[in-house]
Amino acid sequence: MYRTHTCGELRLSDAGKTVTLSGWVQRTRDLGGMTFVDLRDRYGITQLAFNPGSETQQALVAQARTLGREYVVQTVGVVKERESKNRNIPTGDVEIVVQELNILNGAKLPPFTIEEETDGGDELRMKYRYLDLRRPNVRSNFELRHRMAMEVRNYLSQQHFLEVETPVLIKSTPEGARDFVVPSRMSQGEFYALPQSPQTFKQLLMVAGFDRYFQIVKCFRDEDLRADRQPEFTQIDCEMAFVEREDVLNTFEGMAKHLFKSILGKEFNEPFQRMEYDDAMRLYGSDKPDLRFGMPFIELTGTAQGKGFKVFDEAELVVGINAEGCAGWSRKQTDALIDFVKRPQIGSSGIVFVRWTEEGLKSTVDKFYAAEDLQLWAAAAGMQKGDLLCILAGEQHKARKQLNELRLHLGDLLKLRDPNVFKPLWVLNFPLLEQDEATGRWHAMHHPFTSPIPEHAHLLESDPGAVKANAYDLVINGTEIGGGSIRIHDRSMQEAMFRVLGFTDEDARYKFGFLMDAFEYGAPPHGGAAFGFDRWVSLFGGRSDIREFIAFPKNNAGRDTMIDAPSRLDADQLSELGISLIG
Amino acid sequence: MYRTHTCGELRLSDAGKTVTLSGWVQRTRDLGGMTFVDLRDRYGITQLAFNPGSETQQALVAQARTLGREYVVQTVGVVKERESKNRNIPTGDVEIVVQELNILNGAKLPPFTIEEETDGGDELRMKYRYLDLRRPNVRSNFELRHRMAMEVRNYLSQQHFLEVETPVLIKSTPEGARDFVVPSRMSQGEFYALPQSPQTFKQLLMVAGFDRYFQIVKCFRDEDLRADRQPEFTQIDCEMAFVEREDVLNTFEGMAKHLFKSILGKEFNEPFQRMEYDDAMRLYGSDKPDLRFGMPFIELTGTAQGKGFKVFDEAELVVGINAEGCAGWSRKQTDALIDFVKRPQIGSSGIVFVRWTEEGLKSTVDKFYAAEDLQLWAAAAGMQKGDLLCILAGEQHKARKQLNELRLHLGDLLKLRDPNVFKPLWVLNFPLLEQDEATGRWHAMHHPFTSPIPEHAHLLESDPGAVKANAYDLVINGTEIGGGSIRIHDRSMQEAMFRVLGFTDEDARYKFGFLMDAFEYGAPPHGGAAFGFDRWVSLFGGRSDIREFIAFPKNNAGRDTMIDAPSRLDADQLSELGISLIG
């Protein structure tokens, strides 16, 4: 037996016991006479003490002195109360007086320090991910992930959701993102696809009468990657039959509250805030506003135009936000804001500022606007003395997006985005469809199985752009955690949807005939939601990079640099699959 | 709101309540005056009553008569005590006096009956799997699966196992079974592979100090399929650090006992039986013996040879089993046994029978063997009066395999294989390696990361065939439910293993360099196990076909006939991936 106890469990009450521990050498301290080794495992650190009393002890001390960092050792010894206690760790009252020491495995010098703060860069950490994962703050991300997965399943199971595994080898039906595909050996020339989500399968489970389904499931998207995107990601995927929107929102609001409470100890006694998509765009320029702080948009187009300031006069929209208490910002600080919005990713031409100082309202465009004009703006914006109004102008959609970026940036600067404060929000009534400006084609904003809100159903073919979707997103602190919709469950409406999206009948039947067939055999009304599990865990973990919460992530080129994948195949493997490489 | 209650929850105590139910029409009975509809959902069946009292009621009755099977309806009505109660269902004391009826969706006539016993053949059931899943006995398989998954996770989580998701897009390292591969768009000409198991990742998690890992995870094998094989299957995958074999066996025996108790209500107070691989092969001709019944093999080679019976004289092995109480079997019955073993899948040339009837021992080879010879056999076999000894002969390995098949067949015929009786067994000390007869190459019997038993480690390169693996299988009722091993955690031993398996150093480094590197940075001793979840659920469900426990299985050609996958890709998709089809 390698151990009787872990390195995290011995206490003063264990004094006198003979124990066996195994773990890694965190560090060795040689204090002249005494030698101490901190032995580490997942559960904690226990101090081993080597005291050169007898001859055997001297041999042990000599052996202890050979131990390098990260050596794996087993030790037998007696638990003893420490003379100088360490109040920082739960085992700090005791040490082990070592009687026996076995080196189970040596360790080369790690390529970076295995401490909370490491000197390892991203590339090195990913190549030696198994060492990076030893860092306690990294490991705790996975303990959090484990607990969240358990709580999600326990909650949903108690709510009568059945966990059902849906297939990974499915059919390619590219909509939006690209599918990863898998050549079939048994049906040469044909391919499976990896699911972007189990959408159609969960709908079929509703047709099958499973009533409530869930799964924490890997999904796949062959997209160009960003920090918060991985080619494989994990989704909490759910579906319910015989529900209206309100039923779905209540169920998953319940799940979110359960997670807040059980994982973070935070109680939400009030219902989550709700906001129409149109309002979110109007007030925050985003369909996922961060509501940890205010700063709603104030439209100033009417009062700002017609005074001879060309930038405003020619703009489709003049819109501002009020930065409370920032009237005293220096020129350097406001210039930095201008630089921020002028960055190519944001692309604004500049900011007009109005300060309310001791001397009254003062703007950067004073030569066009009288004091009364500025007072109108200040009133509209609810400005107080000491505030700074920041105004952007331009094409509607762009100006809002730019101001959203500025608002979030100001939120960061003013420390209004505390990672320990959580503001959940349901965003409702998204547009069902988006039009591609170039081609004029309609695209489903969520996916083609989303139903219109009932009162818009009749407009689907006659005025698709006016139709709101019976869809909802859960947004927490400006991050879209998940979303869903009430689905279409009627064959003729699904067919109409495919027509609007430009599918030929044949194409629709080839790709989704099985689903439309299923709708004819007693499909119940149904709806559901899916939540980005990686993202939700990272939100609860207070970090924005989801890779910190994925044990073996891919880099931005889609590579696993540790195992060096993807890689070349043998010619035999290719020919067995009936494929060859181009070029 | 579509419902206030499910179709399974109303009781006599609810009488008088106005309720709303939604569900499927199971059947409609028109008893002249009264019309009854059985409304079904996942939770049960509730009777709806239509009584043509008033004019409104008459309209409702007329509407009820239009309802076809599997129509989806919503109804509002009052709960009333039934006059003639149905004791077979929990809701049988009440019915709903219908006040309102809404048809939510119609249903075409299903292609097969949606009842426990269906007239649908396998092909039709799979094409309309969403209807097949409505059958209560099929759905209950998934309720079982759900409960088992929850219990596995809760048990392991309580034992401090951390659930960690390992990647699905990994590197192709074909050993034994073929990998499914995924062409990379970002690295054209390169491929990911889908994991046959998360083996190397879970070992890296041990190197990472995660201590105890588990995952219920999809794995993939591109093999030709059988009834109990699917291209994608689910594994309970586990690994532990600082363990010896005994620790692993105890942990997973604990898990199995927990499942037996929590799922089936069966207590196992005794430790599971254990058997050496060599004994299993000798006594049952199988590494997964079904111990629900005895019938161990009796070797008769010594006593059977040298009496002039050529079949026995020329055989490497003469081996029998004693079928208790079968001495009176008719010629037709024993001929059927002979036909059974002569089938090409089994390939024996015949059976020699010895009966112990009222007239004493009598064999089908009486002209070669005297009564004393038969008495020797009977004594060796522990025969009693009334028993039937069945003897096969031939090459060692083949004769044992054939007799194993005969033994299982006799077990079936004699009803000794009760699906409600469970006999778990650990099979220990497998050979580490198997030699390919044609090429002379050594293959890992489990996988190349399995360690030898400590006392055989020194023989690895000098006498590979003699080395026993520190491996174990959990067998229940003749089904291998899972297995595992103590792993190699030392770079030099892993290198030696790869040499024995015929890897060049370069090949070993290319495929598994990351793992061997990891072994040099403080790898702890570790071991683990993996269990076939589909198979375990089907065993608990009392069925042998794992497809009954997979929501959307593939057929024997690897196709999903419902969604019609795999399928062709667009030329664009292929060229973006840098591949083309051969021929």
Tab-separated table of C-alpha atoms in Angstrom, chain A residues 461 488 490-500 503 505 508 516:
chain	number	residue	atom	x	y	z
A	461	GLU	CA	-43.075	34.112	-45.535
A	488	ILE	CA	-41.075	24.490	-34.640
A	490	ASP	CA	-45.183	21.434	-37.287
A	491	ARG	CA	-44.071	20.092	-40.642
A	492	SER	CA	-45.607	22.830	-42.738
A	493	MET	CA	-44.055	25.610	-40.663
A	494	GLN	CA	-40.674	23.876	-40.810
A	495	GLU	CA	-41.021	23.615	-44.583
A	496	ALA	CA	-41.909	27.307	-44.790
A	497	MET	CA	-38.825	28.117	-42.713
A	498	PHE	CA	-36.577	26.162	-45.064
A	499	ARG	CA	-38.156	27.958	-48.056
A	500	VAL	CA	-37.452	31.350	-46.485
A	503	PHE	CA	-33.475	25.621	-49.338
A	505	ASP	CA	-37.537	21.212	-51.241
A	508	ALA	CA	-34.505	20.321	-47.150
A	516	MET	CA	-39.932	16.686	-40.848
